Amino acid sequence: MYNDWQTIQRISTGKPTRSVLVLGLILFSLSAIGQNINRPMVNQLLLQLRQSKADENRVHVLMELGKFHIYKPGEAKIDLDSGRTYLNRAKKLSDSLHLLSWYHDAESMLVVADLEERNTRQGEQRLRQLIRDCQRTGDRLGEANTRFRWAVWLRNSSEDYQPVFANFRQAAAIYRSLPNPEKETNALKEMADTYLYQGDLDSAEAGLIHALHCYKAIKYPKLHYTYNSLSSVGILKGDYEKGLRYALLSIENMHQTGDTASAAAYYSDLGRIYEETGNHPKALEWYKKSLVKWRQEKLANFAMFNTAGFIAKDLIAQHKPKEALQLLKKLIQEIPTNTFIQKACVAQNLAYCYDALHQYPVAEHYYKEALAWYEKNKLDFEASQKAEQDIGTFYLQQKDFAKADFHLRKALSFSPQKNARSTIKDIHLLLFKVDSARGNYVSAIQHFRLHKALSDSLFNEKKSKQIASLQIKYDTRKKEQDIALLREQSRLQQNELSHERTTRNSIILGAVLLAGLLGVSYQQYRLKQRSNQLLQTKQLEINRKNDSLEQILLEKENLLEEKEWMLKEIHHRVKNNLQIISSMLNTQLNFLQDSNARTAIKDSQNRVHAMALIHQKLYQSEHLALVNMAEFIHEIVDYLMESFPQTESIRTKLDVSGIQMDVAQAIPIGLIINEAVTNSLKYAFPHNRPGLIGIQLQWVQPHQYRVRICDDGVGFPQELNLEDVPTLGLTMIRGLSRQIGADLVINQANGVEICLEFGGTPKTDRAKERQAVLDKPL
């Protein structure tokens, strides 16, 4: 009877534990046999307590309330005292009713309370006395429950797992002899979870599958806790198809049983899987559901703050860092932190926001604060590894390569063979960038190879298709269940109508008999029967046709989804190939000494990046043929500003309407903006001269656009004839303008202004063209 709260308490006090690889996952979800009680359930228990009699049911209610307070996060004395009060009442009532097992169960929870209050010596003495008393009185169930609870506590407080396994095995053997198959399977499942703590994933998976078979054999309904542990194993092994399958089964089984106490944790787990497999919209959907559930609980929890951090990062990606900061501050004010890891997680999230707001000293302060809180736990686990990765990324962006190298290598030292492979993949990519910048090319190439190998193993075509297929199957099964429910409702309505028709016909027949018109009435009745039979026959035919149409529509919907997936996969691969080209250009750049050659390579790299952004936007968007120009232009400008070292004195001002533009126009516009802004950054502001670069994209009239790119720099030389300039940049701008049929004007009155006006195809027409392509048979 244990859960996430106990694990958090071990961390918050800095007590030693060996749960290195899975602790990050376990903090997101409750244990299978845990104290799965939420606020609504506590309120219901309090109501039952007021209405119950002095019987065994009252003992059960008191025990559950005592466990809730003992296992709450943190180690507040008021919570422990409240828990002891309920447990002592349960113990006294059990004694008066001669309920020996309940008496011992209450005593074992009081032992846990002593241990939670760090009275370890007293708690261990009471434990040994309790086991002797259970053996003396022949209370085998009480002894098994005590050993089970002791093993769970040891698992989260000791570095030696042998006593943990020994007590679980003894508990399982006693449960088997009673017999009590449900509790025996609980002990087997907890042993498998202990292997998960150790990092022995193969033993954990085998044990969990065995426990699952045992639960099914005794028809135990609440399988979602075991499915959740199996999902964690899949994620840690890098098998996201298996991780997603078990996560979906967890949520499905949870709703079937109505046991939704762990809903917030399960939603968060599923959001994490979708994020790591590249399905950001689905991840955001489930993280938002999770945060709503956590807030309803009103209990501080690491998983809640981590979930809020993901949502905040999504707002930052939308260029809304102030809204992200407001969300976090409001949450902290609403539900204050009470453990070290919660404080660390909040500091991490605040660092993201201040980094996005360009308040770099404040961001650096919060990154260091997060590391300090994690250090107080004396525990290396996934979240503390992520903190080292985050601050390493921060220093890389600040071009402080020495500090970036130190923190990233420290993150890589967190047992890479045990942690999630997706995390190791990202760290290798960051170290590739650091080593490239420092001239350590051999090491950089090695890190890039490791990154590429991990990336290919995690997200190859077969796995991506399996994950997409699994999601389609899950959605299809939900639709089938809804259809079956509607059919059942229709059948009941038909039965009611049939009953009404029979009653009506009986009344008519009686009236006819009384009137003496049996013959005529019978003939009319026969005619009605024939008509009903004809109608029923027609109705059956209509039902068959409806079923056939429904099947055709379902198959067509599946085909459309597969086509859209294939198009997104193509854009994803094109983007990856362009990024590889960009990385190759960057590597080549490090070997060139000639400034003209380096400039040409860098310009080519910027152009490749602009085209890669297009394909990234397409596979991340719900619209496969339309690009959100506001996000696209912001990302091009941000990238260019980061690419040139002398941009501290240069400001940008972007006025871009919410325009969805066809990819055939978006790519030329992106390349034109890339060339114009690159020229401004290179030539318009010599000697760190301050200046402004402006970009404007607006509708002039329906289906007519104007793009304006200007700077207030030194401009072109007066004697320069723009028509005769043979530079590649201006040549590309003219060529791309002709490609989209734009009118190009270059003004040199105050700096340089490039203005284009061109027409566009209506978005609705483009959507129809896209639908026509998707409707074509494969």
PDB file of C-alpha atoms in Angstrom, residues 469-653:
ATOM      1  CA  SER A 469      -0.924   2.662 -36.764  1.00  0.00           C
ATOM      2  CA  LEU A 470      -1.365   2.128 -33.032  1.00  0.00           C
ATOM      3  CA  GLN A 471      -2.902   5.589 -32.618  1.00  0.00           C
ATOM      4  CA  ILE A 472      -5.279   4.917 -35.544  1.00  0.00           C
ATOM      5  CA  LYS A 473      -6.305   1.580 -34.001  1.00  0.00           C
ATOM      6  CA  TYR A 474      -6.949   3.250 -30.653  1.00  0.00           C
ATOM      7  CA  ASP A 475      -9.073   5.995 -32.237  1.00  0.00           C
ATOM      8  CA  THR A 476     -10.888   3.424 -34.389  1.00  0.00           C
ATOM      9  CA  ARG A 477     -11.677   1.269 -31.364  1.00  0.00           C
ATOM     10  CA  LYS A 478     -13.138   4.284 -29.575  1.00  0.00           C
ATOM     11  CA  LYS A 479     -15.321   5.035 -32.595  1.00  0.00           C
ATOM     12  CA  GLU A 480     -16.436   1.406 -32.791  1.00  0.00           C
ATOM     13  CA  GLN A 481     -17.405   1.495 -29.122  1.00  0.00           C
ATOM     14  CA  ASP A 482     -19.434   4.655 -29.725  1.00  0.00           C
ATOM     15  CA  ILE A 483     -21.146   3.058 -32.728  1.00  0.00           C
ATOM     16  CA  ALA A 484     -21.915  -0.099 -30.708  1.00  0.00           C
ATOM     17  CA  LEU A 485     -23.442   2.057 -27.964  1.00  0.00           C
ATOM     18  CA  LEU A 486     -25.639   3.876 -30.490  1.00  0.00           C
ATOM     19  CA  ARG A 487     -26.742   0.555 -31.984  1.00  0.00           C
ATOM     20  CA  GLU A 488     -27.660  -0.789 -28.563  1.00  0.00           C
ATOM     21  CA  GLN A 489     -29.721   2.313 -27.880  1.00  0.00           C
ATOM     22  CA  SER A 490     -31.423   1.874 -31.250  1.00  0.00           C
ATOM     23  CA  ARG A 491     -32.189  -1.780 -30.453  1.00  0.00           C
ATOM     24  CA  LEU A 492     -33.801  -0.826 -27.140  1.00  0.00           C
ATOM     25  CA  GLN A 493     -35.897   1.820 -28.856  1.00  0.00           C
ATOM     26  CA  GLN A 494     -36.975  -0.721 -31.465  1.00  0.00           C
ATOM     27  CA  ASN A 495     -38.016  -3.132 -28.699  1.00  0.00           C
ATOM     28  CA  GLU A 496     -40.095  -0.435 -27.059  1.00  0.00           C
ATOM     29  CA  LEU A 497     -41.737   0.425 -30.370  1.00  0.00           C
ATOM     30  CA  SER A 498     -42.405  -3.248 -31.040  1.00  0.00           C
ATOM     31  CA  HIS A 499     -44.030  -3.620 -27.625  1.00  0.00           C
ATOM     32  CA  GLU A 500     -46.224  -0.598 -28.257  1.00  0.00           C
ATOM     33  CA  ARG A 501     -47.300  -1.968 -31.649  1.00  0.00           C
ATOM     34  CA  THR A 502     -48.254  -5.326 -30.114  1.00  0.00           C
ATOM     35  CA  THR A 503     -50.329  -3.650 -27.398  1.00  0.00           C
ATOM     36  CA  ARG A 504     -52.104  -1.466 -29.938  1.00  0.00           C
ATOM     37  CA  ASN A 505     -52.933  -4.412 -32.180  1.00  0.00           C
ATOM     38  CA  SER A 506     -54.330  -6.365 -29.223  1.00  0.00           C
ATOM     39  CA  ILE A 507     -56.651  -3.488 -28.309  1.00  0.00           C
ATOM     40  CA  ILE A 508     -57.828  -3.190 -31.924  1.00  0.00           C
ATOM     41  CA  LEU A 509     -58.460  -6.930 -32.139  1.00  0.00           C
ATOM     42  CA  GLY A 510     -60.532  -6.875 -28.918  1.00  0.00           C
ATOM     43  CA  ALA A 511     -62.603  -3.951 -30.163  1.00  0.00           C
ATOM     44  CA  VAL A 512     -63.207  -5.754 -33.444  1.00  0.00           C
ATOM     45  CA  LEU A 513     -64.307  -8.922 -31.625  1.00  0.00           C
ATOM     46  CA  LEU A 514     -66.728  -6.952 -29.480  1.00  0.00           C
ATOM     47  CA  ALA A 515     -68.181  -5.219 -32.537  1.00  0.00           C
ATOM     48  CA  GLY A 516     -68.789  -8.524 -34.312  1.00  0.00           C
ATOM     49  CA  LEU A 517     -66.715  -7.515 -37.324  1.00  0.00           C
ATOM     50  CA  LEU A 518     -64.140 -10.271 -36.952  1.00  0.00           C
ATOM     51  CA  GLY A 519     -63.863 -11.124 -40.631  1.00  0.00           C
ATOM     52  CA  VAL A 520     -63.417  -7.621 -42.008  1.00  0.00           C
ATOM     53  CA  SER A 521     -61.125  -6.612 -39.187  1.00  0.00           C
ATOM     54  CA  TYR A 522     -59.035  -9.751 -39.625  1.00  0.00           C
ATOM     55  CA  GLN A 523     -58.599  -9.013 -43.330  1.00  0.00           C
ATOM     56  CA  GLN A 524     -57.533  -5.462 -42.552  1.00  0.00           C
ATOM     57  CA  TYR A 525     -55.151  -6.801 -39.905  1.00  0.00           C
ATOM     58  CA  ARG A 526     -53.614  -9.142 -42.496  1.00  0.00           C
ATOM     59  CA  LEU A 527     -53.116  -6.241 -44.875  1.00  0.00           C
ATOM     60  CA  LYS A 528     -51.393  -4.290 -42.155  1.00  0.00           C
ATOM     61  CA  GLN A 529     -49.180  -7.253 -41.351  1.00  0.00           C
ATOM     62  CA  ARG A 530     -48.125  -7.534 -44.985  1.00  0.00           C
ATOM     63  CA  SER A 531     -47.377  -3.818 -45.055  1.00  0.00           C
ATOM     64  CA  ASN A 532     -45.302  -4.101 -41.859  1.00  0.00           C
ATOM     65  CA  GLN A 533     -43.378  -7.028 -43.279  1.00  0.00           C
ATOM     66  CA  LEU A 534     -42.680  -5.060 -46.439  1.00  0.00           C
ATOM     67  CA  LEU A 535     -41.531  -2.071 -44.374  1.00  0.00           C
ATOM     68  CA  GLN A 536     -39.348  -4.290 -42.191  1.00  0.00           C
ATOM     69  CA  THR A 537     -37.788  -5.828 -45.292  1.00  0.00           C
ATOM     70  CA  LYS A 538     -37.073  -2.378 -46.665  1.00  0.00           C
ATOM     71  CA  GLN A 539     -35.743  -1.281 -43.282  1.00  0.00           C
ATOM     72  CA  LEU A 540     -33.364  -4.258 -43.177  1.00  0.00           C
ATOM     73  CA  GLU A 541     -32.143  -3.394 -46.666  1.00  0.00           C
ATOM     74  CA  ILE A 542     -31.618   0.235 -45.634  1.00  0.00           C
ATOM     75  CA  ASN A 543     -29.716  -0.918 -42.510  1.00  0.00           C
ATOM     76  CA  ARG A 544     -27.468  -3.155 -44.623  1.00  0.00           C
ATOM     77  CA  LYS A 545     -26.727  -0.279 -46.991  1.00  0.00           C
ATOM     78  CA  ASN A 546     -26.018   2.051 -44.042  1.00  0.00           C
ATOM     79  CA  ASP A 547     -23.595  -0.510 -42.578  1.00  0.00           C
ATOM     80  CA  SER A 548     -21.887  -0.844 -45.970  1.00  0.00           C
ATOM     81  CA  LEU A 549     -21.603   2.944 -46.345  1.00  0.00           C
ATOM     82  CA  GLU A 550     -20.291   3.257 -42.800  1.00  0.00           C
ATOM     83  CA  GLN A 551     -17.561   0.689 -43.543  1.00  0.00           C
ATOM     84  CA  ILE A 552     -16.622   2.458 -46.787  1.00  0.00           C
ATOM     85  CA  LEU A 553     -16.393   5.820 -44.985  1.00  0.00           C
ATOM     86  CA  LEU A 554     -14.241   4.300 -42.237  1.00  0.00           C
ATOM     87  CA  GLU A 555     -11.869   2.731 -44.772  1.00  0.00           C
ATOM     88  CA  LYS A 556     -11.653   6.015 -46.684  1.00  0.00           C
ATOM     89  CA  GLU A 557     -10.928   7.916 -43.484  1.00  0.00           C
ATOM     90  CA  ASN A 558      -8.114   5.471 -42.653  1.00  0.00           C
ATOM     91  CA  LEU A 559      -6.686   5.897 -46.170  1.00  0.00           C
ATOM     92  CA  LEU A 560      -6.801   9.690 -45.846  1.00  0.00           C
ATOM     93  CA  GLU A 561      -5.033   9.548 -42.490  1.00  0.00           C
ATOM     94  CA  GLU A 562      -2.351   7.258 -43.948  1.00  0.00           C
ATOM     95  CA  LYS A 563      -1.870   9.606 -46.919  1.00  0.00           C
ATOM     96  CA  GLU A 564      -1.510  12.617 -44.601  1.00  0.00           C
ATOM     97  CA  TRP A 565       0.958  10.647 -42.457  1.00  0.00           C
ATOM     98  CA  MET A 566       2.980   9.772 -45.583  1.00  0.00           C
ATOM     99  CA  LEU A 567       3.075  13.439 -46.665  1.00  0.00           C
ATOM    100  CA  LYS A 568       4.204  14.507 -43.190  1.00  0.00           C
ATOM    101  CA  GLU A 569       6.875  11.779 -43.216  1.00  0.00           C
ATOM    102  CA  ILE A 570       8.146  13.033 -46.601  1.00  0.00           C
ATOM    103  CA  HIS A 571       8.398  16.617 -45.292  1.00  0.00           C
ATOM    104  CA  HIS A 572      10.098  15.297 -42.143  1.00  0.00           C
ATOM    105  CA  ARG A 573      12.694  13.408 -44.180  1.00  0.00           C
ATOM    106  CA  VAL A 574      13.319  16.392 -46.480  1.00  0.00           C
ATOM    107  CA  LYS A 575      13.846  18.590 -43.410  1.00  0.00           C
ATOM    108  CA  ASN A 576      16.259  16.028 -41.903  1.00  0.00           C
ATOM    109  CA  ASN A 577      18.223  15.825 -45.174  1.00  0.00           C
ATOM    110  CA  LEU A 578      18.465  19.627 -45.348  1.00  0.00           C
ATOM    111  CA  GLN A 579      19.685  19.691 -41.746  1.00  0.00           C
ATOM    112  CA  ILE A 580      22.346  17.111 -42.596  1.00  0.00           C
ATOM    113  CA  ILE A 581      23.431  19.327 -45.525  1.00  0.00           C
ATOM    114  CA  SER A 582      23.550  22.293 -43.140  1.00  0.00           C
ATOM    115  CA  SER A 583      25.665  20.292 -40.653  1.00  0.00           C
ATOM    116  CA  MET A 584      28.009  19.257 -43.469  1.00  0.00           C
ATOM    117  CA  LEU A 585      28.337  22.894 -44.565  1.00  0.00           C
ATOM    118  CA  ASN A 586      29.045  23.892 -40.976  1.00  0.00           C
ATOM    119  CA  THR A 587      31.748  21.217 -40.693  1.00  0.00           C
ATOM    120  CA  GLN A 588      33.251  22.357 -44.028  1.00  0.00           C
ATOM    121  CA  LEU A 589      33.164  25.937 -42.730  1.00  0.00           C
ATOM    122  CA  ASN A 590      35.499  24.999 -39.879  1.00  0.00           C
ATOM    123  CA  PHE A 591      38.154  23.782 -42.345  1.00  0.00           C
ATOM    124  CA  LEU A 592      38.119  26.919 -44.576  1.00  0.00           C
ATOM    125  CA  GLN A 593      40.435  29.872 -44.026  1.00  0.00           C
ATOM    126  CA  ASP A 594      39.504  32.071 -46.993  1.00  0.00           C
ATOM    127  CA  SER A 595      36.988  34.676 -45.821  1.00  0.00           C
ATOM    128  CA  ASN A 596      35.105  34.790 -49.131  1.00  0.00           C
ATOM    129  CA  ALA A 597      34.702  31.027 -49.157  1.00  0.00           C
ATOM    130  CA  ARG A 598      33.559  31.031 -45.511  1.00  0.00           C
ATOM    131  CA  THR A 599      31.008  33.774 -46.283  1.00  0.00           C
ATOM    132  CA  ALA A 600      29.679  31.829 -49.281  1.00  0.00           C
ATOM    133  CA  ILE A 601      29.353  28.639 -47.222  1.00  0.00           C
ATOM    134  CA  LYS A 602      27.608  30.508 -44.379  1.00  0.00           C
ATOM    135  CA  ASP A 603      25.170  32.160 -46.811  1.00  0.00           C
ATOM    136  CA  SER A 604      24.394  28.771 -48.354  1.00  0.00           C
ATOM    137  CA  GLN A 605      23.831  27.343 -44.885  1.00  0.00           C
ATOM    138  CA  ASN A 606      21.321  30.116 -44.106  1.00  0.00           C
ATOM    139  CA  ARG A 607      19.462  29.414 -47.365  1.00  0.00           C
ATOM    140  CA  VAL A 608      19.299  25.700 -46.599  1.00  0.00           C
ATOM    141  CA  HIS A 609      18.015  26.482 -43.113  1.00  0.00           C
ATOM    142  CA  ALA A 610      15.237  28.702 -44.553  1.00  0.00           C
ATOM    143  CA  MET A 611      14.079  25.848 -46.803  1.00  0.00           C
ATOM    144  CA  ALA A 612      14.320  23.317 -43.948  1.00  0.00           C
ATOM    145  CA  LEU A 613      12.072  25.525 -41.818  1.00  0.00           C
ATOM    146  CA  ILE A 614       9.367  25.294 -44.497  1.00  0.00           C
ATOM    147  CA  HIS A 615       9.336  21.512 -44.405  1.00  0.00           C
ATOM    148  CA  GLN A 616       9.446  21.497 -40.609  1.00  0.00           C
ATOM    149  CA  LYS A 617       6.405  23.771 -40.474  1.00  0.00           C
ATOM    150  CA  LEU A 618       4.568  21.558 -42.946  1.00  0.00           C
ATOM    151  CA  TYR A 619       5.010  18.264 -41.077  1.00  0.00           C
ATOM    152  CA  GLN A 620       4.204  19.915 -37.723  1.00  0.00           C
ATOM    153  CA  SER A 621       1.113  21.652 -39.100  1.00  0.00           C
ATOM    154  CA  GLU A 622      -2.395  20.290 -39.533  1.00  0.00           C
ATOM    155  CA  HIS A 623      -2.372  21.857 -43.050  1.00  0.00           C
ATOM    156  CA  LEU A 624       0.082  20.021 -45.288  1.00  0.00           C
ATOM    157  CA  ALA A 625       0.114  22.658 -48.065  1.00  0.00           C
ATOM    158  CA  LEU A 626      -0.086  25.940 -46.097  1.00  0.00           C
ATOM    159  CA  VAL A 627       2.628  27.670 -44.044  1.00  0.00           C
ATOM    160  CA  ASN A 628       2.019  30.032 -41.102  1.00  0.00           C
ATOM    161  CA  MET A 629       4.093  32.964 -42.366  1.00  0.00           C
ATOM    162  CA  ALA A 630       4.253  34.777 -39.019  1.00  0.00           C
ATOM    163  CA  GLU A 631       5.991  31.853 -37.273  1.00  0.00           C
ATOM    164  CA  PHE A 632       8.138  31.129 -40.369  1.00  0.00           C
ATOM    165  CA  ILE A 633       9.466  34.697 -40.722  1.00  0.00           C
ATOM    166  CA  HIS A 634      10.099  35.041 -36.957  1.00  0.00           C
ATOM    167  CA  GLU A 635      12.195  31.850 -36.957  1.00  0.00           C
ATOM    168  CA  ILE A 636      14.222  32.930 -40.053  1.00  0.00           C
ATOM    169  CA  VAL A 637      15.033  36.313 -38.496  1.00  0.00           C
ATOM    170  CA  ASP A 638      15.848  34.787 -35.057  1.00  0.00           C
ATOM    171  CA  TYR A 639      18.191  32.292 -36.721  1.00  0.00           C
ATOM    172  CA  LEU A 640      20.000  34.997 -38.740  1.00  0.00           C
ATOM    173  CA  MET A 641      20.339  37.264 -35.708  1.00  0.00           C
ATOM    174  CA  GLU A 642      21.978  34.408 -33.793  1.00  0.00           C
ATOM    175  CA  SER A 643      24.232  33.546 -36.774  1.00  0.00           C
ATOM    176  CA  PHE A 644      26.012  36.941 -36.894  1.00  0.00           C
ATOM    177  CA  PRO A 645      28.151  37.863 -33.841  1.00  0.00           C
ATOM    178  CA  GLN A 646      27.820  41.648 -34.172  1.00  0.00           C
ATOM    179  CA  THR A 647      24.022  41.855 -33.827  1.00  0.00           C
ATOM    180  CA  GLU A 648      23.892  43.179 -30.236  1.00  0.00           C
ATOM    181  CA  SER A 649      23.372  46.756 -31.491  1.00  0.00           C
ATOM    182  CA  ILE A 650      20.835  45.814 -34.179  1.00  0.00           C
ATOM    183  CA  ARG A 651      17.105  45.630 -33.467  1.00  0.00           C
ATOM    184  CA  THR A 652      14.398  43.974 -35.526  1.00  0.00           C
ATOM    185  CA  LYS A 653      10.795  45.041 -35.974  1.00  0.00           C
TER     186      LYS A 653
END
